[in-house]
Every structure is written in C-alpha cells, then in structure tokens.
Short mmCIF file of C-alpha atoms in Angstrom, two decimals:
data_model
loop_
_atom_site.label_atom_id
_atom_site.label_comp_id
_atom_site.label_asym_id
_atom_site.label_seq_id
_atom_site.Cartn_x
_atom_site.Cartn_y
_atom_site.Cartn_z
CA MET L 1 122.73 11.15 5.13
CA ALA L 2 122.26 7.44 5.75
CA ASN L 3 118.52 7.58 5.02
CA LEU L 4 118.93 9.44 1.74
CA MET L 5 119.50 6.84 -0.92
CA VAL L 6 119.37 6.71 -4.69
CA ASN L 7 116.35 4.67 -5.70
CA SER L 8 117.37 1.61 -7.75
CA LYS L 9 114.26 2.20 -9.87
CA ALA L 10 115.79 5.48 -11.04
CA LEU L 11 118.83 3.65 -12.44
CA ASP L 12 116.53 1.07 -14.02
CA PHE L 13 114.57 3.87 -15.68
CA LEU L 14 117.77 5.38 -17.11
CA LYS L 15 118.83 1.98 -18.46
CA ARG L 16 115.49 1.59 -20.22
CA LEU L 17 115.71 5.15 -21.54
CA GLU L 18 119.13 4.35 -22.97
CA LYS L 19 117.58 1.52 -24.97
CA ASN L 20 114.49 3.51 -25.96
CA ASN L 21 115.82 7.01 -26.48
CA ASN L 22 112.94 8.39 -28.52
CA ARG L 23 110.07 10.79 -27.93
CA GLU L 24 107.33 8.16 -28.19
CA TRP L 25 108.75 5.99 -25.41
CA PHE L 26 109.61 8.96 -23.20
CA THR L 27 106.14 10.47 -23.58
CA GLU L 28 104.61 7.15 -22.57
CA HIS L 29 106.83 7.01 -19.45
CA LYS L 30 106.93 10.71 -18.61
CA ASP L 31 105.04 10.34 -15.33
CA GLU L 32 107.60 7.79 -14.17
CA PHE L 33 110.40 10.14 -15.18
CA LYS L 34 108.81 13.00 -13.24
CA THR L 35 108.69 10.83 -10.11
CA HIS L 36 112.40 10.00 -10.35
CA GLU L 37 113.29 13.58 -11.22
CA LEU L 38 111.52 14.84 -8.10
CA GLU L 39 113.29 12.25 -5.92
CA MET L 40 116.66 13.22 -7.38
CA LYS L 41 115.99 16.90 -6.80
CA GLY L 42 115.28 16.08 -3.17
CA LEU L 43 118.60 14.24 -2.88
CA PHE L 44 120.48 17.08 -4.56
CA THR L 45 118.83 19.62 -2.27
CA ALA L 46 119.83 17.56 0.77
CA LEU L 47 123.39 17.41 -0.55
CA THR L 48 123.37 21.20 -0.89
CA GLU L 49 122.42 21.51 2.77
CA HIS L 50 125.33 19.29 3.77
CA LEU L 51 127.77 21.17 1.54
CA ASN L 52 126.71 24.35 3.28
CA LYS L 53 127.94 22.91 6.57
CA HIS L 54 131.55 23.16 5.36
CA ASP L 55 131.26 25.54 2.40
CA GLN L 56 128.92 28.21 1.09
CA ILE L 57 126.84 27.30 -1.96
CA GLU L 58 125.34 30.10 -4.00
CA LYS L 59 123.41 28.01 -6.51
CA MET L 60 122.35 24.43 -7.19
CA LYS L 61 121.60 23.72 -10.84
CA MET L 62 119.91 20.45 -11.79
CA PHE L 63 120.34 19.83 -15.50
CA ARG L 64 117.37 19.11 -17.72
CA ILE L 65 116.91 15.68 -19.32
CA TYR L 66 116.46 17.18 -22.78
CA ARG L 67 119.50 17.26 -25.05
CA ASP L 68 120.40 20.16 -27.34
CA VAL L 69 120.89 18.28 -30.61
CA ARG L 70 121.21 21.28 -32.93
CA PHE L 71 124.97 20.97 -33.36
CA SER L 72 125.44 17.31 -32.45
CA LYS L 73 125.81 14.23 -34.63
CA ASP L 74 124.02 12.31 -31.89
CA LYS L 75 120.35 13.15 -32.40
CA THR L 76 118.95 11.15 -29.47
CA PRO L 77 116.63 13.58 -27.69
CA TYR L 78 117.30 12.69 -24.04
CA LYS L 79 120.23 12.49 -21.66
CA THR L 80 120.56 9.21 -19.81
CA GLN L 81 121.64 10.64 -16.48
CA PHE L 82 120.57 12.88 -13.64
CA SER L 83 123.17 15.56 -13.00
CA VAL L 84 123.66 18.65 -10.90
CA SER L 85 126.23 21.36 -10.33
CA PHE L 86 126.89 23.51 -7.26
CA SER L 87 128.37 27.01 -7.50
CA ARG L 88 130.28 28.40 -4.52
CA ALA L 89 129.22 31.77 -3.11
CA GLY L 90 131.22 34.97 -3.19
CA ALA L 91 134.06 36.35 -5.28
CA GLU L 92 136.66 34.76 -2.99
CA ARG L 93 135.26 31.23 -3.33
CA ARG L 94 136.32 29.83 -6.65
CA GLY L 95 135.66 26.44 -8.24
CA GLY L 96 132.58 24.25 -8.20
CA TYR L 97 131.16 20.77 -7.68
CA HIS L 98 129.43 18.39 -10.10
CA LEU L 99 127.58 15.10 -9.66
CA CYS L 100 126.37 12.87 -12.50
CA ILE L 101 124.29 9.78 -11.73
CA LYS L 102 124.26 7.41 -14.69
CA PRO L 103 124.16 3.60 -14.89
CA ARG L 104 127.73 2.24 -14.98
CA GLU L 105 129.14 5.77 -15.36
CA THR L 106 128.35 7.73 -12.19
CA PHE L 107 131.00 10.26 -11.26
CA ILE L 108 131.68 13.39 -9.28
CA ALA L 109 133.99 16.15 -10.41
CA THR L 110 135.37 19.30 -8.89
CA GLY L 111 137.74 22.12 -9.72
CA PHE L 112 137.97 24.45 -12.69
CA TRP L 113 136.36 23.16 -15.90
CA ALA L 114 136.54 26.23 -18.12
CA PRO L 115 138.55 29.05 -16.57
CA ASN L 116 138.32 32.27 -18.55
CA LYS L 117 141.49 33.43 -20.28
CA GLU L 118 142.42 35.84 -17.47
CA ASP L 119 142.05 33.17 -14.77
CA LEU L 120 143.90 30.59 -16.86
CA LEU L 121 146.82 32.96 -17.42
CA ARG L 122 146.90 33.84 -13.71
CA ILE L 123 147.05 30.16 -12.72
CA ARG L 124 149.77 29.43 -15.26
CA LYS L 125 151.83 32.43 -14.15
CA GLU L 126 151.58 31.26 -10.53
CA LEU L 127 152.79 27.80 -11.51
CA GLU L 128 155.56 29.31 -13.61
CA VAL L 129 156.87 31.28 -10.63
CA ASP L 130 156.52 28.51 -8.05
CA ALA L 131 154.47 25.32 -8.28
CA SER L 132 155.76 23.75 -5.06
CA GLU L 133 152.72 24.56 -2.88
CA PHE L 134 150.33 23.51 -5.64
CA ARG L 135 152.12 20.15 -6.00
CA GLU L 136 152.18 19.65 -2.24
CA ILE L 137 148.41 20.15 -2.05
CA ILE L 138 147.42 17.93 -4.99
CA ASN L 139 149.83 15.18 -3.86
CA GLU L 140 148.64 15.19 -0.25
CA GLU L 141 147.72 11.64 0.77
CA ALA L 142 144.12 12.32 1.84
CA LEU L 143 143.30 14.07 -1.42
CA GLN L 144 145.09 11.46 -3.51
CA THR L 145 143.28 8.60 -1.76
CA ILE L 146 139.89 10.05 -2.63
CA TRP L 147 140.48 11.84 -5.92
CA GLY L 148 143.68 10.54 -7.47
CA ASP L 149 145.66 12.71 -9.88
CA LEU L 150 144.81 16.09 -11.35
CA LYS L 151 142.93 15.75 -14.65
CA GLY L 152 141.82 18.01 -17.48
CA ASP L 153 142.57 18.97 -21.06
CA ALA L 154 146.00 20.39 -21.82
CA VAL L 155 147.89 21.86 -24.75
CA LYS L 156 150.35 19.51 -26.45
CA THR L 157 153.58 21.39 -25.82
CA ALA L 158 153.52 24.76 -24.07
CA PRO L 159 151.07 27.67 -23.97
CA LYS L 160 152.10 30.77 -25.88
CA GLY L 161 154.67 32.74 -23.90
CA PHE L 162 155.77 29.82 -21.71
CA ASP L 163 158.98 27.79 -21.91
CA LYS L 164 158.33 24.21 -23.06
CA ASP L 165 161.34 23.14 -20.98
CA HIS L 166 160.05 24.68 -17.76
CA PRO L 167 160.31 22.09 -14.93
CA ASP L 168 156.59 22.49 -14.18
CA ILE L 169 155.37 22.51 -17.80
CA ASP L 170 153.29 19.39 -17.06
CA LEU L 171 151.06 21.61 -14.90
CA ILE L 172 151.34 24.80 -16.94
CA ARG L 173 150.07 22.94 -20.03
CA HIS L 174 146.68 22.38 -18.39
CA LYS L 175 143.61 24.17 -19.73
CA GLN L 176 141.43 22.55 -17.06
CA PHE L 177 142.30 21.85 -13.43
CA ILE L 178 139.83 19.21 -12.29
CA PHE L 179 139.53 16.08 -10.19
CA VAL L 180 137.17 13.21 -10.99
CA ARG L 181 135.99 10.25 -8.91
CA ASN L 182 133.98 7.36 -10.35
CA PHE L 183 131.41 5.17 -8.57
CA SER L 184 130.01 1.75 -9.41
CA ASP L 185 126.25 1.18 -9.48
CA GLN L 186 126.60 -0.82 -6.27
CA GLU L 187 128.24 2.14 -4.56
CA VAL L 188 125.59 4.52 -5.91
CA LEU L 189 122.80 2.40 -4.42
CA SER L 190 124.47 2.03 -1.02
CA ASP L 191 123.00 3.89 1.95
CA ASP L 192 126.17 5.95 2.42
CA PHE L 193 126.68 7.08 -1.20
CA LEU L 194 125.77 10.73 -0.61
CA SER L 195 127.94 10.77 2.51
CA HIS L 196 130.89 9.63 0.38
CA VAL L 197 130.09 12.36 -2.13
CA ASP L 198 129.95 15.01 0.60
CA ASP L 199 133.17 13.74 2.21
CA SER L 200 134.88 13.83 -1.18
CA PHE L 201 133.87 17.43 -1.77
CA ARG L 202 135.00 18.31 1.74
CA ALA L 203 138.43 16.80 1.02
CA ILE L 204 139.02 19.13 -1.94
CA ARG L 205 138.83 22.23 0.25
CA PRO L 206 142.62 22.80 0.64
CA TYR L 207 142.87 22.85 -3.16
CA PHE L 208 140.02 25.34 -3.42
CA ASP L 209 141.53 27.53 -0.70
CA PHE L 210 144.84 27.68 -2.55
CA MET L 211 143.30 28.33 -5.96
CA GLY L 212 140.99 30.93 -4.47
CA SER L 213 143.95 32.81 -3.02
CA VAL L 214 145.69 32.70 -6.41
CA LEU L 215 142.69 33.87 -8.43
CA THR L 216 141.84 36.75 -6.10
CA THR L 217 145.36 38.23 -5.98
CA ASN L 218 148.00 39.34 -8.46
CA LEU L 219 151.52 37.90 -8.63
CA ASN L 220 152.57 40.35 -5.90
CA GLY L 221 149.93 38.95 -3.55
CA GLU L 222 147.77 42.06 -3.74
CA SER L 223 144.01 41.53 -3.55
CA LEU L 224 141.96 41.90 -6.72
CA ILE L 225 138.61 42.05 -4.93
CA GLY L 226 137.14 44.82 -2.82
#
C-alpha cells in the first residue's frame, strides 16, 4: 500500500476545524471537507481489501463528521477526526478493528469494546478456569512489540460471583478486552502508514482465534453455533 497515503491537507483541515468548530465555518469549507472525506473513504476501502487477504470483513463503517450533542456537555457540532470500523464476517469470527485519524491523536484499536453480558461472563468464566493460554497469547513478543499490554475498562475489585483473591483477577476484572496503538502525525503521513496498520491488525489474529474459540463454545468445549 505504498502509494496510498494520508494527504497532509486532510490533517491540516482537521486542525483548522478544531479551531473553528462551528456551523458557519464548516458550511463555508464544506466542499473542502467533502474532498478529504472522499479521499479517506478510498483509503479505508483499500484497507478493507487488504484486511480481506488475511481475514474476512463483513462491513466497513466510516463514521460521520457530525456529533450527537443531545446528551453531551460539549456542544461543538463536528468531530475532528476521520474514523472507521471493520466488522469481521461470520458467527465464528469475533472482535473488530478500528482506525481513527486525528491530528496528534491518531490510533488504531482492536478487540472487544463492549461485549454483551453473556459474552463477558463467558470470557470471565474461561479466565477463572484457566487463563494460562490467554496470558501466553497476549504476552507473545510479536504482539507485545506492536500492541503492548491489554487495555480496557475494569471493575475496581471483582465482578459479582468471582473471588477477588483469584490469581487471575487482574484479567477477570476487565469489562473490555482491547489493544490500542498510537501513531504520530509524522507516521500517519508516511508512505507506509496503512501497511503498518494492516500489519498490526494481522498480528492480532492469534488473539482473535483464541477469543473466537471461547465465545463460540461452552466451558465443556461444545460448539454454540450451528
């Protein structure tokens, strides 16, 4: 993907939008926004094609620039980033990918942001029984080099029904099971940025394979899907 680069003018536009986050300014510069939005959609579509070479993507969702301010103290009407998510295809492929391009704050994320209560309980029960394989996967050198440590919100002590003194309570406490990687603006504008993104998503596959096997079976290892 060496020829597919983020246009520096897109980051410049987002910086200016950050300083002029109002409807009058945006309306005046809407044509410029539409140009950058179309370019970004092209990059995200190309990334989808590359993800499909080592995974199966069911849906690409590019998020709109307009903020929902109904329940927010921040009433600025526009987001100051271009972002996209990728959903994996099929009941056996769990987890997803996310990319956010924002001046000084670009990041990619992957994993399980908001597992439903059944999935969350299943993951916790698996870790309660035996977390050794999970730890081996998330501590593997290649994954650690790219992604670092497991992140995500967690309860303060122990979830209801779990022993706060369990040796793996640090994992069981998690409500989210995600990995995040940050990029500088210089990295974002490099000609190999999207290749690094794709390689990063490829590196998370052992984690997805393990979590997929957990979430599609019961504690006895019996399949939950047809």
